[in-house]
Amino acid sequence: MSISLPQFLRRTPVLALTAALYATRTRFAALEPIFRAAFDYGLVYPWRALAAFTPEKVFSDLIEAVLGAIYIDTNGDLKACMAISRRFGVLEWVEMALKNNVQIRHPKEEVDRLAGHKKVRYHVWIEDVDDHDPGPIEELVDAG
């Protein structure tokens, strides 16, 4: 069972939080098929789709705070943290990645690992990505 994060806030969410939630849900709805395809059939984490997702930081901050509070309040009971992660819908994605052996290492981290002690020089550029059309699924899933 998945519940929305604002239901954990114990008070009516402010307008900014409501707008952020709507924007995040809209982007996720557009990108969810890409994420699901990557976790169900792909071998590589969908980094490009994740970059297009760009959820508002408030949500990761809230999840981190809730998980930290549960961890502290339960004296480090990881089962309690896993239970709330499952209710948030996060654990499902982790389990899919583990079950399907999805390579989750960030591409930059993989290049650094492969380079060993050799010096690596990166060239970075910004690419426009339309949230509602992040490109063909094949390109995102088969990014290896």
PDB file of C-alpha atoms in Angstrom:
ATOM      1  CA  MET A   1       0.000   0.000   0.000  1.00  0.00           C
ATOM      2  CA  SER A   2       1.440   3.356  -1.029  1.00  0.00           C
ATOM      3  CA  ILE A   3       0.458   6.639   0.583  1.00  0.00           C
ATOM      4  CA  SER A   4       1.368  10.160  -0.371  1.00  0.00           C
ATOM      5  CA  LEU A   5       4.024  11.918   1.633  1.00  0.00           C
ATOM      6  CA  PRO A   6       1.906  14.966   2.589  1.00  0.00           C
ATOM      7  CA  GLN A   7      -0.401  12.604   4.517  1.00  0.00           C
ATOM      8  CA  PHE A   8       2.493  12.227   6.952  1.00  0.00           C
ATOM      9  CA  LEU A   9       2.681  15.942   7.679  1.00  0.00           C
ATOM     10  CA  ARG A  10      -0.172  15.984  10.238  1.00  0.00           C
ATOM     11  CA  ARG A  11      -1.428  19.344   8.990  1.00  0.00           C
ATOM     12  CA  THR A  12      -2.777  20.777   5.797  1.00  0.00           C
ATOM     13  CA  PRO A  13       0.115  21.197   3.363  1.00  0.00           C
ATOM     14  CA  VAL A  14       0.935  24.728   2.287  1.00  0.00           C
ATOM     15  CA  LEU A  15       0.164  25.830  -1.255  1.00  0.00           C
ATOM     16  CA  ALA A  16       3.819  25.589  -2.321  1.00  0.00           C
ATOM     17  CA  LEU A  17       4.022  21.982  -1.156  1.00  0.00           C
ATOM     18  CA  THR A  18       0.794  21.151  -2.960  1.00  0.00           C
ATOM     19  CA  ALA A  19       2.105  22.725  -6.173  1.00  0.00           C
ATOM     20  CA  ALA A  20       5.418  20.878  -5.813  1.00  0.00           C
ATOM     21  CA  LEU A  21       3.593  17.612  -5.234  1.00  0.00           C
ATOM     22  CA  TYR A  22       1.443  18.128  -8.325  1.00  0.00           C
ATOM     23  CA  ALA A  23       4.459  18.983 -10.493  1.00  0.00           C
ATOM     24  CA  THR A  24       6.388  15.965  -9.205  1.00  0.00           C
ATOM     25  CA  ARG A  25       3.456  13.589  -9.735  1.00  0.00           C
ATOM     26  CA  THR A  26       2.939  14.924 -13.265  1.00  0.00           C
ATOM     27  CA  ARG A  27       6.605  14.399 -14.189  1.00  0.00           C
ATOM     28  CA  PHE A  28       6.641  10.962 -12.573  1.00  0.00           C
ATOM     29  CA  ALA A  29       3.501   9.891 -14.449  1.00  0.00           C
ATOM     30  CA  ALA A  30       5.199  10.810 -17.730  1.00  0.00           C
ATOM     31  CA  LEU A  31       8.431   8.995 -16.853  1.00  0.00           C
ATOM     32  CA  GLU A  32       7.123   5.986 -14.908  1.00  0.00           C
ATOM     33  CA  PRO A  33       6.897   3.729 -17.995  1.00  0.00           C
ATOM     34  CA  ILE A  34      10.575   4.422 -18.691  1.00  0.00           C
ATOM     35  CA  PHE A  35      11.550   3.648 -15.088  1.00  0.00           C
ATOM     36  CA  ARG A  36       9.442   0.465 -15.076  1.00  0.00           C
ATOM     37  CA  ALA A  37      10.892  -0.723 -18.397  1.00  0.00           C
ATOM     38  CA  ALA A  38      14.419  -0.106 -17.133  1.00  0.00           C
ATOM     39  CA  PHE A  39      13.839  -1.986 -13.878  1.00  0.00           C
ATOM     40  CA  ASP A  40      11.762  -4.783 -15.404  1.00  0.00           C
ATOM     41  CA  TYR A  41      13.726  -5.419 -18.609  1.00  0.00           C
ATOM     42  CA  GLY A  42      16.856  -3.301 -18.652  1.00  0.00           C
ATOM     43  CA  LEU A  43      20.245  -3.852 -17.160  1.00  0.00           C
ATOM     44  CA  VAL A  44      21.163  -0.191 -16.691  1.00  0.00           C
ATOM     45  CA  TYR A  45      19.621   2.347 -14.332  1.00  0.00           C
ATOM     46  CA  PRO A  46      17.678   5.008 -16.300  1.00  0.00           C
ATOM     47  CA  TRP A  47      19.933   7.959 -15.423  1.00  0.00           C
ATOM     48  CA  ARG A  48      18.707  10.220 -18.229  1.00  0.00           C
ATOM     49  CA  ALA A  49      15.059   9.746 -17.248  1.00  0.00           C
ATOM     50  CA  LEU A  50      15.989  10.366 -13.612  1.00  0.00           C
ATOM     51  CA  ALA A  51      17.659  13.629 -14.628  1.00  0.00           C
ATOM     52  CA  ALA A  52      14.456  14.624 -16.452  1.00  0.00           C
ATOM     53  CA  PHE A  53      12.363  13.712 -13.393  1.00  0.00           C
ATOM     54  CA  THR A  54      13.970  16.298 -11.063  1.00  0.00           C
ATOM     55  CA  PRO A  55      11.658  15.967  -8.064  1.00  0.00           C
ATOM     56  CA  GLU A  56      11.594  18.928  -5.719  1.00  0.00           C
ATOM     57  CA  LYS A  57      14.229  18.573  -3.003  1.00  0.00           C
ATOM     58  CA  VAL A  58      11.619  18.958  -0.260  1.00  0.00           C
ATOM     59  CA  PHE A  59      10.458  15.385  -0.913  1.00  0.00           C
ATOM     60  CA  SER A  60      13.872  13.784  -0.520  1.00  0.00           C
ATOM     61  CA  ASP A  61      14.425  15.937   2.577  1.00  0.00           C
ATOM     62  CA  LEU A  62      11.124  14.738   4.056  1.00  0.00           C
ATOM     63  CA  ILE A  63      11.830  11.090   3.306  1.00  0.00           C
ATOM     64  CA  GLU A  64      15.310  11.416   4.792  1.00  0.00           C
ATOM     65  CA  ALA A  65      13.921  13.102   7.913  1.00  0.00           C
ATOM     66  CA  VAL A  66      11.160  10.522   8.400  1.00  0.00           C
ATOM     67  CA  LEU A  67      13.544   7.589   7.887  1.00  0.00           C
ATOM     68  CA  GLY A  68      16.097   9.162  10.227  1.00  0.00           C
ATOM     69  CA  ALA A  69      13.478   9.753  12.910  1.00  0.00           C
ATOM     70  CA  ILE A  70      12.167   6.191  12.649  1.00  0.00           C
ATOM     71  CA  TYR A  71      15.704   4.797  12.765  1.00  0.00           C
ATOM     72  CA  ILE A  72      16.522   6.807  15.894  1.00  0.00           C
ATOM     73  CA  ASP A  73      13.164   6.241  17.601  1.00  0.00           C
ATOM     74  CA  THR A  74      13.380   2.461  17.066  1.00  0.00           C
ATOM     75  CA  ASN A  75      17.021   2.225  18.178  1.00  0.00           C
ATOM     76  CA  GLY A  76      18.208   1.342  14.683  1.00  0.00           C
ATOM     77  CA  ASP A  77      15.489  -1.132  13.714  1.00  0.00           C
ATOM     78  CA  LEU A  78      16.017  -1.509   9.965  1.00  0.00           C
ATOM     79  CA  LYS A  79      12.785  -3.520   9.631  1.00  0.00           C
ATOM     80  CA  ALA A  80      10.834  -0.436  10.711  1.00  0.00           C
ATOM     81  CA  CYS A  81      12.723   1.686   8.159  1.00  0.00           C
ATOM     82  CA  MET A  82      12.046  -0.889   5.455  1.00  0.00           C
ATOM     83  CA  ALA A  83       8.353  -0.954   6.347  1.00  0.00           C
ATOM     84  CA  ILE A  84       7.982   2.808   5.930  1.00  0.00           C
ATOM     85  CA  SER A  85      10.106   2.697   2.762  1.00  0.00           C
ATOM     86  CA  ARG A  86       7.674   0.126   1.383  1.00  0.00           C
ATOM     87  CA  ARG A  87       4.699   2.352   2.275  1.00  0.00           C
ATOM     88  CA  PHE A  88       6.397   5.295   0.536  1.00  0.00           C
ATOM     89  CA  GLY A  89       6.823   3.113  -2.557  1.00  0.00           C
ATOM     90  CA  VAL A  90      10.623   3.389  -2.483  1.00  0.00           C
ATOM     91  CA  LEU A  91      11.446  -0.179  -1.491  1.00  0.00           C
ATOM     92  CA  GLU A  92       9.595  -1.575  -4.517  1.00  0.00           C
ATOM     93  CA  TRP A  93      12.079   0.152  -6.844  1.00  0.00           C
ATOM     94  CA  VAL A  94      15.070  -1.054  -4.831  1.00  0.00           C
ATOM     95  CA  GLU A  95      13.766  -4.628  -4.842  1.00  0.00           C
ATOM     96  CA  MET A  96      13.180  -4.527  -8.619  1.00  0.00           C
ATOM     97  CA  ALA A  97      16.720  -3.263  -9.188  1.00  0.00           C
ATOM     98  CA  LEU A  98      18.187  -6.000  -7.005  1.00  0.00           C
ATOM     99  CA  LYS A  99      15.991  -8.764  -8.444  1.00  0.00           C
ATOM    100  CA  ASN A 100      16.812  -7.854 -12.051  1.00  0.00           C
ATOM    101  CA  ASN A 101      20.488  -7.115 -11.358  1.00  0.00           C
ATOM    102  CA  VAL A 102      20.150  -3.548 -12.691  1.00  0.00           C
ATOM    103  CA  GLN A 103      23.487  -1.732 -12.884  1.00  0.00           C
ATOM    104  CA  ILE A 104      22.833   1.265 -10.624  1.00  0.00           C
ATOM    105  CA  ARG A 105      26.320   2.744 -10.523  1.00  0.00           C
ATOM    106  CA  HIS A 106      26.289   6.292 -11.907  1.00  0.00           C
ATOM    107  CA  PRO A 107      28.021   6.504 -15.318  1.00  0.00           C
ATOM    108  CA  LYS A 108      30.663   8.914 -13.980  1.00  0.00           C
ATOM    109  CA  GLU A 109      31.406   6.551 -11.112  1.00  0.00           C
ATOM    110  CA  GLU A 110      31.723   3.653 -13.578  1.00  0.00           C
ATOM    111  CA  VAL A 111      34.185   5.606 -15.742  1.00  0.00           C
ATOM    112  CA  ASP A 112      36.252   6.425 -12.641  1.00  0.00           C
ATOM    113  CA  ARG A 113      36.233   2.745 -11.638  1.00  0.00           C
ATOM    114  CA  LEU A 114      37.278   1.585 -15.100  1.00  0.00           C
ATOM    115  CA  ALA A 115      39.999   4.244 -15.353  1.00  0.00           C
ATOM    116  CA  GLY A 116      41.625   3.040 -12.149  1.00  0.00           C
ATOM    117  CA  HIS A 117      44.502   5.369 -11.331  1.00  0.00           C
ATOM    118  CA  LYS A 118      44.470   7.066 -14.733  1.00  0.00           C
ATOM    119  CA  LYS A 119      43.419  10.693 -14.887  1.00  0.00           C
ATOM    120  CA  VAL A 120      39.947  11.248 -16.361  1.00  0.00           C
ATOM    121  CA  ARG A 121      38.895  14.488 -17.992  1.00  0.00           C
ATOM    122  CA  TYR A 122      35.157  15.220 -18.255  1.00  0.00           C
ATOM    123  CA  HIS A 123      33.380  17.461 -20.709  1.00  0.00           C
ATOM    124  CA  VAL A 124      29.939  18.532 -19.477  1.00  0.00           C
ATOM    125  CA  TRP A 125      27.142  20.105 -21.472  1.00  0.00           C
ATOM    126  CA  ILE A 126      23.524  20.908 -20.764  1.00  0.00           C
ATOM    127  CA  GLU A 127      20.883  19.327 -22.966  1.00  0.00           C
ATOM    128  CA  ASP A 128      17.269  20.437 -23.091  1.00  0.00           C
ATOM    129  CA  VAL A 129      15.032  17.603 -21.972  1.00  0.00           C
ATOM    130  CA  ASP A 130      11.281  17.905 -22.294  1.00  0.00           C
ATOM    131  CA  ASP A 131       9.711  16.402 -19.149  1.00  0.00           C
ATOM    132  CA  HIS A 132       6.863  14.929 -21.163  1.00  0.00           C
ATOM    133  CA  ASP A 133       8.982  13.509 -23.989  1.00  0.00           C
ATOM    134  CA  PRO A 134      12.380  12.468 -22.633  1.00  0.00           C
ATOM    135  CA  GLY A 135      13.227  10.502 -25.778  1.00  0.00           C
ATOM    136  CA  PRO A 136      12.756   6.943 -26.918  1.00  0.00           C
ATOM    137  CA  ILE A 137      12.665   4.276 -24.226  1.00  0.00           C
ATOM    138  CA  GLU A 138      15.274   2.212 -26.063  1.00  0.00           C
ATOM    139  CA  GLU A 139      17.761   5.046 -25.841  1.00  0.00           C
ATOM    140  CA  LEU A 140      17.163   5.452 -22.104  1.00  0.00           C
ATOM    141  CA  VAL A 141      17.068   1.777 -21.161  1.00  0.00           C
ATOM    142  CA  ASP A 142      19.984   0.627 -23.324  1.00  0.00           C
ATOM    143  CA  ALA A 143      22.284   3.441 -22.199  1.00  0.00           C
ATOM    144  CA  GLY A 144      25.130   0.997 -21.558  1.00  0.00           C
TER     145      GLY A 144
END
